[in-house]
Amino acid sequence: GKRRSPEIPYFDKSNLMHVLFVSAAAKLYANIYCVTTPTDETLQSSVLEILDSIENLPTFSLDYVPNIPENEADAKKLAEKEKLDNEKNSKTFENQMFLEMKKLELIAQETIGKEIRPQAFNKDNDSNGHVDLIYSAAMIRAQTYGIPEISRFEAKQVISRIIPALATTTAMTVGLISLELYKIIMEIQDISLFRSTNFNVAVNSYTRFEPIACKSRYFGPSKAAAKVGLFTLFELRRSNGCIAYS
């Protein structure tokens, strides 16, 4: 058939598209945080020097042997074993989570007082890295799926023909989400006042209905610990050696 199996794209410093992707992404981040960037030639040389100093990523491999149940009884036993393993590893998970939270706190402190400048896509400015980022990402995908590659000029022509989707499903979706967002801002708790929407502009179908409640999961070894929903905002902290939340 026409379907192609992808090849895993391992990062290769000798692949120009890989280096271009990293350089363009670095330039984009630099522009966002108002960091002065060198010329394209100097930037790529700097990126290559940094990449040379980084050790190669290890080859991915499973750290466990997957256990696929053959029947319902095996599936039940596997579920019980996973539950016990999760409870056993909960302490390790909590410690790892707090370490990550500490890292995020340090990052947040470093960004205090720094100017952040939003970037508007501009295909006509070759120095901002926008086209390079899209082009390199597209070519890496093409290499992954065995699709013939094109030149940067051809890619820029394709980008130029993209029409912003202003009066299509994008605008409808954003508008409907905004209506529900007003209800959240107004702190409405009654789920019956919210609405989910299913629409299809191809057949002119538009349906609104009452949503179902979000699934909740219990955080901790017992259900008395904490009930957390998918969109619950909460703060974790240590209290007497245990996790507390608010």
PDB file of C-alpha atoms in Angstrom:
ATOM      1  CA  GLY A   1       0.000   0.000   0.000  1.00  0.00           C
ATOM      2  CA  LYS A   2       0.900   3.683   0.167  1.00  0.00           C
ATOM      3  CA  ARG A   3       1.532   3.704   3.912  1.00  0.00           C
ATOM      4  CA  ARG A   4       5.175   3.954   4.909  1.00  0.00           C
ATOM      5  CA  SER A   5       6.652   2.731   8.147  1.00  0.00           C
ATOM      6  CA  PRO A   6       8.649   5.535   9.805  1.00  0.00           C
ATOM      7  CA  GLU A   7      12.324   5.253  10.609  1.00  0.00           C
ATOM      8  CA  ILE A   8      13.320   6.453  14.069  1.00  0.00           C
ATOM      9  CA  PRO A   9      15.110   9.815  13.571  1.00  0.00           C
ATOM     10  CA  TYR A  10      18.142   9.706  15.866  1.00  0.00           C
ATOM     11  CA  PHE A  11      19.787  13.079  16.338  1.00  0.00           C
ATOM     12  CA  ASP A  12      22.803  13.428  14.080  1.00  0.00           C
ATOM     13  CA  LYS A  13      25.145  16.430  14.257  1.00  0.00           C
ATOM     14  CA  SER A  14      26.214  15.772  10.675  1.00  0.00           C
ATOM     15  CA  ASN A  15      22.606  16.144   9.444  1.00  0.00           C
ATOM     16  CA  LEU A  16      22.148  19.749   8.316  1.00  0.00           C
ATOM     17  CA  MET A  17      18.397  19.656   9.024  1.00  0.00           C
ATOM     18  CA  HIS A  18      18.965  18.583  12.620  1.00  0.00           C
ATOM     19  CA  VAL A  19      21.444  21.396  13.207  1.00  0.00           C
ATOM     20  CA  LEU A  20      19.183  23.898  11.446  1.00  0.00           C
ATOM     21  CA  PHE A  21      16.241  22.881  13.641  1.00  0.00           C
ATOM     22  CA  VAL A  22      18.255  23.411  16.835  1.00  0.00           C
ATOM     23  CA  SER A  23      19.680  26.733  15.571  1.00  0.00           C
ATOM     24  CA  ALA A  24      16.267  28.069  14.495  1.00  0.00           C
ATOM     25  CA  ALA A  25      14.647  27.021  17.782  1.00  0.00           C
ATOM     26  CA  ALA A  26      17.472  28.663  19.755  1.00  0.00           C
ATOM     27  CA  LYS A  27      17.057  31.865  17.739  1.00  0.00           C
ATOM     28  CA  LEU A  28      13.302  31.860  18.345  1.00  0.00           C
ATOM     29  CA  TYR A  29      13.753  31.451  22.104  1.00  0.00           C
ATOM     30  CA  ALA A  30      16.434  34.165  22.105  1.00  0.00           C
ATOM     31  CA  ASN A  31      14.075  36.591  20.377  1.00  0.00           C
ATOM     32  CA  ILE A  32      11.326  35.796  22.885  1.00  0.00           C
ATOM     33  CA  TYR A  33      13.611  36.554  25.847  1.00  0.00           C
ATOM     34  CA  CYS A  34      15.300  39.552  24.157  1.00  0.00           C
ATOM     35  CA  VAL A  35      18.707  37.902  23.881  1.00  0.00           C
ATOM     36  CA  THR A  36      20.953  39.207  21.129  1.00  0.00           C
ATOM     37  CA  THR A  37      21.880  36.493  18.644  1.00  0.00           C
ATOM     38  CA  PRO A  38      24.916  36.377  16.337  1.00  0.00           C
ATOM     39  CA  THR A  39      24.745  36.021  12.566  1.00  0.00           C
ATOM     40  CA  ASP A  40      23.487  32.772  11.056  1.00  0.00           C
ATOM     41  CA  GLU A  41      27.007  31.505  10.282  1.00  0.00           C
ATOM     42  CA  THR A  42      28.311  32.302  13.770  1.00  0.00           C
ATOM     43  CA  LEU A  43      25.167  30.896  15.392  1.00  0.00           C
ATOM     44  CA  GLN A  44      25.455  27.557  13.610  1.00  0.00           C
ATOM     45  CA  SER A  45      29.138  27.337  14.532  1.00  0.00           C
ATOM     46  CA  SER A  46      28.265  28.041  18.184  1.00  0.00           C
ATOM     47  CA  VAL A  47      25.487  25.447  18.096  1.00  0.00           C
ATOM     48  CA  LEU A  48      27.866  22.848  16.638  1.00  0.00           C
ATOM     49  CA  GLU A  49      30.430  23.563  19.371  1.00  0.00           C
ATOM     50  CA  ILE A  50      27.772  23.118  22.057  1.00  0.00           C
ATOM     51  CA  LEU A  51      26.478  19.935  20.428  1.00  0.00           C
ATOM     52  CA  ASP A  52      30.015  18.532  20.263  1.00  0.00           C
ATOM     53  CA  SER A  53      30.351  18.985  24.019  1.00  0.00           C
ATOM     54  CA  ILE A  54      27.104  17.101  24.735  1.00  0.00           C
ATOM     55  CA  GLU A  55      27.212  13.353  25.090  1.00  0.00           C
ATOM     56  CA  ASN A  56      25.132  11.336  22.670  1.00  0.00           C
ATOM     57  CA  LEU A  57      21.709  10.352  23.930  1.00  0.00           C
ATOM     58  CA  PRO A  58      21.495   6.699  24.981  1.00  0.00           C
ATOM     59  CA  THR A  59      19.640   4.336  22.684  1.00  0.00           C
ATOM     60  CA  PHE A  60      16.088   3.807  23.870  1.00  0.00           C
ATOM     61  CA  SER A  61      15.326   0.446  25.405  1.00  0.00           C
ATOM     62  CA  LEU A  62      12.591  -0.835  27.688  1.00  0.00           C
ATOM     63  CA  ASP A  63      13.627  -1.110  31.331  1.00  0.00           C
ATOM     64  CA  TYR A  64      11.090  -3.869  31.905  1.00  0.00           C
ATOM     65  CA  VAL A  65       9.603  -6.841  30.096  1.00  0.00           C
ATOM     66  CA  PRO A  66       6.021  -6.043  29.046  1.00  0.00           C
ATOM     67  CA  ASN A  67       3.484  -8.488  30.451  1.00  0.00           C
ATOM     68  CA  ILE A  68       0.488  -8.939  28.170  1.00  0.00           C
ATOM     69  CA  PRO A  69      -2.405 -10.830  29.827  1.00  0.00           C
ATOM     70  CA  GLU A  70      -3.824 -13.742  27.861  1.00  0.00           C
ATOM     71  CA  ASN A  71      -7.226 -13.825  29.551  1.00  0.00           C
ATOM     72  CA  GLU A  72      -9.446 -11.957  31.983  1.00  0.00           C
ATOM     73  CA  ALA A  73      -8.020 -13.729  35.034  1.00  0.00           C
ATOM     74  CA  ASP A  74      -4.450 -12.775  34.070  1.00  0.00           C
ATOM     75  CA  ALA A  75      -5.586  -9.206  33.426  1.00  0.00           C
ATOM     76  CA  LYS A  76      -7.106  -9.025  36.909  1.00  0.00           C
ATOM     77  CA  LYS A  77      -3.926 -10.365  38.529  1.00  0.00           C
ATOM     78  CA  LEU A  78      -1.825  -7.900  36.535  1.00  0.00           C
ATOM     79  CA  ALA A  79      -4.051  -4.996  37.608  1.00  0.00           C
ATOM     80  CA  GLU A  80      -3.721  -5.986  41.277  1.00  0.00           C
ATOM     81  CA  LYS A  81       0.061  -6.278  40.942  1.00  0.00           C
ATOM     82  CA  GLU A  82       0.287  -2.855  39.266  1.00  0.00           C
ATOM     83  CA  LYS A  83      -1.803  -1.359  42.070  1.00  0.00           C
ATOM     84  CA  LEU A  84       0.565  -2.758  44.701  1.00  0.00           C
ATOM     85  CA  ASP A  85       3.595  -1.579  42.722  1.00  0.00           C
ATOM     86  CA  ASN A  86       2.123   1.911  42.429  1.00  0.00           C
ATOM     87  CA  GLU A  87       1.559   2.133  46.176  1.00  0.00           C
ATOM     88  CA  LYS A  88       5.103   0.871  46.809  1.00  0.00           C
ATOM     89  CA  ASN A  89       6.615   3.414  44.415  1.00  0.00           C
ATOM     90  CA  SER A  90       4.454   6.350  45.549  1.00  0.00           C
ATOM     91  CA  LYS A  91       7.160   7.622  47.920  1.00  0.00           C
ATOM     92  CA  THR A  92       9.767   7.628  45.159  1.00  0.00           C
ATOM     93  CA  PHE A  93       7.345   9.434  42.880  1.00  0.00           C
ATOM     94  CA  GLU A  94       6.642  12.077  45.532  1.00  0.00           C
ATOM     95  CA  ASN A  95      10.348  12.771  46.022  1.00  0.00           C
ATOM     96  CA  GLN A  96      10.926  13.055  42.283  1.00  0.00           C
ATOM     97  CA  MET A  97       7.954  15.373  41.954  1.00  0.00           C
ATOM     98  CA  PHE A  98       9.210  17.695  44.673  1.00  0.00           C
ATOM     99  CA  LEU A  99      12.635  17.825  43.018  1.00  0.00           C
ATOM    100  CA  GLU A 100      10.987  18.854  39.756  1.00  0.00           C
ATOM    101  CA  MET A 101       8.939  21.479  41.604  1.00  0.00           C
ATOM    102  CA  LYS A 102      12.131  22.888  43.100  1.00  0.00           C
ATOM    103  CA  LYS A 103      13.637  23.139  39.621  1.00  0.00           C
ATOM    104  CA  LEU A 104      10.546  24.982  38.379  1.00  0.00           C
ATOM    105  CA  GLU A 105      10.766  27.391  41.320  1.00  0.00           C
ATOM    106  CA  LEU A 106      14.381  28.190  40.455  1.00  0.00           C
ATOM    107  CA  ILE A 107      13.455  28.752  36.801  1.00  0.00           C
ATOM    108  CA  ALA A 108      10.578  31.038  37.860  1.00  0.00           C
ATOM    109  CA  GLN A 109      12.940  33.095  40.037  1.00  0.00           C
ATOM    110  CA  GLU A 110      15.401  33.474  37.173  1.00  0.00           C
ATOM    111  CA  THR A 111      12.693  34.903  34.877  1.00  0.00           C
ATOM    112  CA  ILE A 112      11.506  37.555  37.371  1.00  0.00           C
ATOM    113  CA  GLY A 113      12.034  41.010  35.908  1.00  0.00           C
ATOM    114  CA  LYS A 114      12.986  39.709  32.476  1.00  0.00           C
ATOM    115  CA  GLU A 115      11.165  41.003  29.436  1.00  0.00           C
ATOM    116  CA  ILE A 116       9.314  38.441  27.340  1.00  0.00           C
ATOM    117  CA  ARG A 117       8.514  39.501  23.789  1.00  0.00           C
ATOM    118  CA  PRO A 118       5.778  37.573  21.912  1.00  0.00           C
ATOM    119  CA  GLN A 119       6.742  36.556  18.369  1.00  0.00           C
ATOM    120  CA  ALA A 120       4.375  36.994  15.426  1.00  0.00           C
ATOM    121  CA  PHE A 121       5.039  34.651  12.512  1.00  0.00           C
ATOM    122  CA  ASN A 122       6.742  36.440   9.640  1.00  0.00           C
ATOM    123  CA  LYS A 123       7.744  34.406   6.585  1.00  0.00           C
ATOM    124  CA  ASP A 124       9.382  37.366   4.836  1.00  0.00           C
ATOM    125  CA  ASN A 125      12.082  37.919   7.480  1.00  0.00           C
ATOM    126  CA  ASP A 126      14.790  35.315   6.973  1.00  0.00           C
ATOM    127  CA  SER A 127      16.709  36.415  10.061  1.00  0.00           C
ATOM    128  CA  ASN A 128      14.024  35.463  12.623  1.00  0.00           C
ATOM    129  CA  GLY A 129      14.326  31.695  12.125  1.00  0.00           C
ATOM    130  CA  HIS A 130      10.575  31.132  11.609  1.00  0.00           C
ATOM    131  CA  VAL A 131      10.795  29.621   8.144  1.00  0.00           C
ATOM    132  CA  ASP A 132      13.964  27.703   9.055  1.00  0.00           C
ATOM    133  CA  LEU A 133      12.199  26.072  12.003  1.00  0.00           C
ATOM    134  CA  ILE A 134       9.218  24.976   9.900  1.00  0.00           C
ATOM    135  CA  TYR A 135      11.392  23.892   6.972  1.00  0.00           C
ATOM    136  CA  SER A 136      13.819  21.822   9.080  1.00  0.00           C
ATOM    137  CA  ALA A 137      10.961  20.173  11.016  1.00  0.00           C
ATOM    138  CA  ALA A 138       9.209  19.299   7.741  1.00  0.00           C
ATOM    139  CA  MET A 139      12.388  17.846   6.246  1.00  0.00           C
ATOM    140  CA  ILE A 140      13.109  15.765   9.347  1.00  0.00           C
ATOM    141  CA  ARG A 141       9.598  14.373   9.061  1.00  0.00           C
ATOM    142  CA  ALA A 142      10.162  13.729   5.348  1.00  0.00           C
ATOM    143  CA  GLN A 143      13.353  11.811   6.143  1.00  0.00           C
ATOM    144  CA  THR A 144      11.478   9.828   8.796  1.00  0.00           C
ATOM    145  CA  TYR A 145       8.746   8.699   6.382  1.00  0.00           C
ATOM    146  CA  GLY A 146      10.819   8.449   3.191  1.00  0.00           C
ATOM    147  CA  ILE A 147       9.094  11.442   1.559  1.00  0.00           C
ATOM    148  CA  PRO A 148      11.053  13.287  -1.163  1.00  0.00           C
ATOM    149  CA  GLU A 149      12.651  16.430   0.229  1.00  0.00           C
ATOM    150  CA  ILE A 150      12.194  19.898  -1.255  1.00  0.00           C
ATOM    151  CA  SER A 151      14.283  23.052  -1.219  1.00  0.00           C
ATOM    152  CA  ARG A 152      13.868  25.861   1.286  1.00  0.00           C
ATOM    153  CA  PHE A 153      12.539  28.103  -1.485  1.00  0.00           C
ATOM    154  CA  GLU A 154       9.831  25.568  -2.364  1.00  0.00           C
ATOM    155  CA  ALA A 155       8.913  25.235   1.304  1.00  0.00           C
ATOM    156  CA  LYS A 156       8.616  29.008   1.603  1.00  0.00           C
ATOM    157  CA  GLN A 157       6.281  29.056  -1.405  1.00  0.00           C
ATOM    158  CA  VAL A 158       4.046  26.470   0.300  1.00  0.00           C
ATOM    159  CA  ILE A 159       4.058  28.497   3.527  1.00  0.00           C
ATOM    160  CA  SER A 160       3.067  31.607   1.548  1.00  0.00           C
ATOM    161  CA  ARG A 161      -0.047  29.850   0.229  1.00  0.00           C
ATOM    162  CA  ILE A 162      -1.339  28.968   3.693  1.00  0.00           C
ATOM    163  CA  ILE A 163      -4.488  31.015   4.404  1.00  0.00           C
ATOM    164  CA  PRO A 164      -5.256  31.782   8.062  1.00  0.00           C
ATOM    165  CA  ALA A 165      -8.323  29.863   9.219  1.00  0.00           C
ATOM    166  CA  LEU A 166     -10.368  32.776  10.540  1.00  0.00           C
ATOM    167  CA  ALA A 167     -13.930  31.864   9.553  1.00  0.00           C
ATOM    168  CA  THR A 168     -13.774  28.104   9.970  1.00  0.00           C
ATOM    169  CA  THR A 169     -13.969  25.550  12.757  1.00  0.00           C
ATOM    170  CA  THR A 170     -10.994  27.220  14.482  1.00  0.00           C
ATOM    171  CA  ALA A 171     -12.921  30.424  15.145  1.00  0.00           C
ATOM    172  CA  MET A 172     -16.050  28.500  16.148  1.00  0.00           C
ATOM    173  CA  THR A 173     -14.108  26.327  18.587  1.00  0.00           C
ATOM    174  CA  VAL A 174     -12.328  29.279  20.205  1.00  0.00           C
ATOM    175  CA  GLY A 175     -15.632  31.171  20.530  1.00  0.00           C
ATOM    176  CA  LEU A 176     -17.426  28.240  22.160  1.00  0.00           C
ATOM    177  CA  ILE A 177     -14.547  27.613  24.566  1.00  0.00           C
ATOM    178  CA  SER A 178     -14.540  31.311  25.485  1.00  0.00           C
ATOM    179  CA  LEU A 179     -18.240  31.158  26.368  1.00  0.00           C
ATOM    180  CA  GLU A 180     -17.546  28.324  28.802  1.00  0.00           C
ATOM    181  CA  LEU A 181     -14.502  30.162  30.144  1.00  0.00           C
ATOM    182  CA  TYR A 182     -16.740  33.043  31.238  1.00  0.00           C
ATOM    183  CA  LYS A 183     -18.652  30.586  33.432  1.00  0.00           C
ATOM    184  CA  ILE A 184     -15.426  29.387  35.043  1.00  0.00           C
ATOM    185  CA  ILE A 185     -14.349  32.984  35.712  1.00  0.00           C
ATOM    186  CA  MET A 186     -17.776  33.619  37.283  1.00  0.00           C
ATOM    187  CA  GLU A 187     -17.046  30.615  39.559  1.00  0.00           C
ATOM    188  CA  ILE A 188     -20.167  28.740  38.519  1.00  0.00           C
ATOM    189  CA  GLN A 189     -20.174  25.319  40.181  1.00  0.00           C
ATOM    190  CA  ASP A 190     -23.376  23.844  38.729  1.00  0.00           C
ATOM    191  CA  ILE A 191     -22.285  21.550  35.898  1.00  0.00           C
ATOM    192  CA  SER A 192     -25.769  21.677  34.347  1.00  0.00           C
ATOM    193  CA  LEU A 193     -25.106  25.292  33.344  1.00  0.00           C
ATOM    194  CA  PHE A 194     -22.114  24.302  31.217  1.00  0.00           C
ATOM    195  CA  ARG A 195     -22.365  22.979  27.673  1.00  0.00           C
ATOM    196  CA  SER A 196     -20.371  20.658  25.443  1.00  0.00           C
ATOM    197  CA  THR A 197     -20.692  21.159  21.699  1.00  0.00           C
ATOM    198  CA  ASN A 198     -20.489  18.852  18.714  1.00  0.00           C
ATOM    199  CA  PHE A 199     -20.563  20.502  15.297  1.00  0.00           C
ATOM    200  CA  ASN A 200     -19.701  19.578  11.735  1.00  0.00           C
ATOM    201  CA  VAL A 201     -19.543  22.440   9.245  1.00  0.00           C
ATOM    202  CA  ALA A 202     -19.463  20.001   6.310  1.00  0.00           C
ATOM    203  CA  VAL A 203     -23.030  18.831   6.949  1.00  0.00           C
ATOM    204  CA  ASN A 204     -24.227  21.920   8.864  1.00  0.00           C
ATOM    205  CA  SER A 205     -24.685  19.973  12.104  1.00  0.00           C
ATOM    206  CA  TYR A 206     -24.627  21.809  15.435  1.00  0.00           C
ATOM    207  CA  THR A 207     -25.496  20.210  18.788  1.00  0.00           C
ATOM    208  CA  ARG A 208     -25.024  21.407  22.369  1.00  0.00           C
ATOM    209  CA  PHE A 209     -25.520  19.229  25.425  1.00  0.00           C
ATOM    210  CA  GLU A 210     -24.794  19.038  29.138  1.00  0.00           C
ATOM    211  CA  PRO A 211     -21.273  17.705  29.818  1.00  0.00           C
ATOM    212  CA  ILE A 212     -20.438  14.799  32.070  1.00  0.00           C
ATOM    213  CA  ALA A 213     -18.303  15.360  35.154  1.00  0.00           C
ATOM    214  CA  CYS A 214     -14.533  15.029  34.750  1.00  0.00           C
ATOM    215  CA  LYS A 215     -12.952  11.860  36.035  1.00  0.00           C
ATOM    216  CA  SER A 216     -11.262  12.121  39.399  1.00  0.00           C
ATOM    217  CA  ARG A 217      -8.293  10.191  40.690  1.00  0.00           C
ATOM    218  CA  TYR A 218      -7.079   9.690  44.211  1.00  0.00           C
ATOM    219  CA  PHE A 219      -3.558  10.863  44.987  1.00  0.00           C
ATOM    220  CA  GLY A 220      -1.881   8.768  47.626  1.00  0.00           C
ATOM    221  CA  PRO A 221      -2.090   5.253  49.013  1.00  0.00           C
ATOM    222  CA  SER A 222      -5.622   5.686  50.400  1.00  0.00           C
ATOM    223  CA  LYS A 223      -8.778   7.324  49.073  1.00  0.00           C
ATOM    224  CA  ALA A 224      -8.888   9.509  52.168  1.00  0.00           C
ATOM    225  CA  ALA A 225      -5.696  11.291  51.096  1.00  0.00           C
ATOM    226  CA  ALA A 226      -6.749  13.537  48.245  1.00  0.00           C
ATOM    227  CA  LYS A 227      -9.275  13.457  45.431  1.00  0.00           C
ATOM    228  CA  VAL A 228      -7.893  15.282  42.390  1.00  0.00           C
ATOM    229  CA  GLY A 229      -9.773  15.984  39.183  1.00  0.00           C
ATOM    230  CA  LEU A 230      -8.238  16.408  35.760  1.00  0.00           C
ATOM    231  CA  PHE A 231      -8.583  20.212  35.903  1.00  0.00           C
ATOM    232  CA  THR A 232      -8.120  20.664  39.659  1.00  0.00           C
ATOM    233  CA  LEU A 233      -5.763  23.452  40.670  1.00  0.00           C
ATOM    234  CA  PHE A 234      -3.841  22.496  43.775  1.00  0.00           C
ATOM    235  CA  GLU A 235      -0.614  23.234  45.609  1.00  0.00           C
ATOM    236  CA  LEU A 236       1.497  20.432  47.061  1.00  0.00           C
ATOM    237  CA  ARG A 237       3.697  20.907  50.098  1.00  0.00           C
ATOM    238  CA  ARG A 238       5.313  18.822  52.829  1.00  0.00           C
ATOM    239  CA  SER A 239       3.627  18.708  56.220  1.00  0.00           C
ATOM    240  CA  ASN A 240       5.202  16.646  59.018  1.00  0.00           C
ATOM    241  CA  GLY A 241       6.980  14.475  56.483  1.00  0.00           C
ATOM    242  CA  CYS A 242       3.804  13.825  54.491  1.00  0.00           C
ATOM    243  CA  ILE A 243       2.260  15.415  51.421  1.00  0.00           C
ATOM    244  CA  ALA A 244      -0.439  18.019  52.042  1.00  0.00           C
ATOM    245  CA  TYR A 245      -2.403  19.863  49.398  1.00  0.00           C
ATOM    246  CA  SER A 246      -4.657  22.882  49.109  1.00  0.00           C
TER     247      SER A 246
END
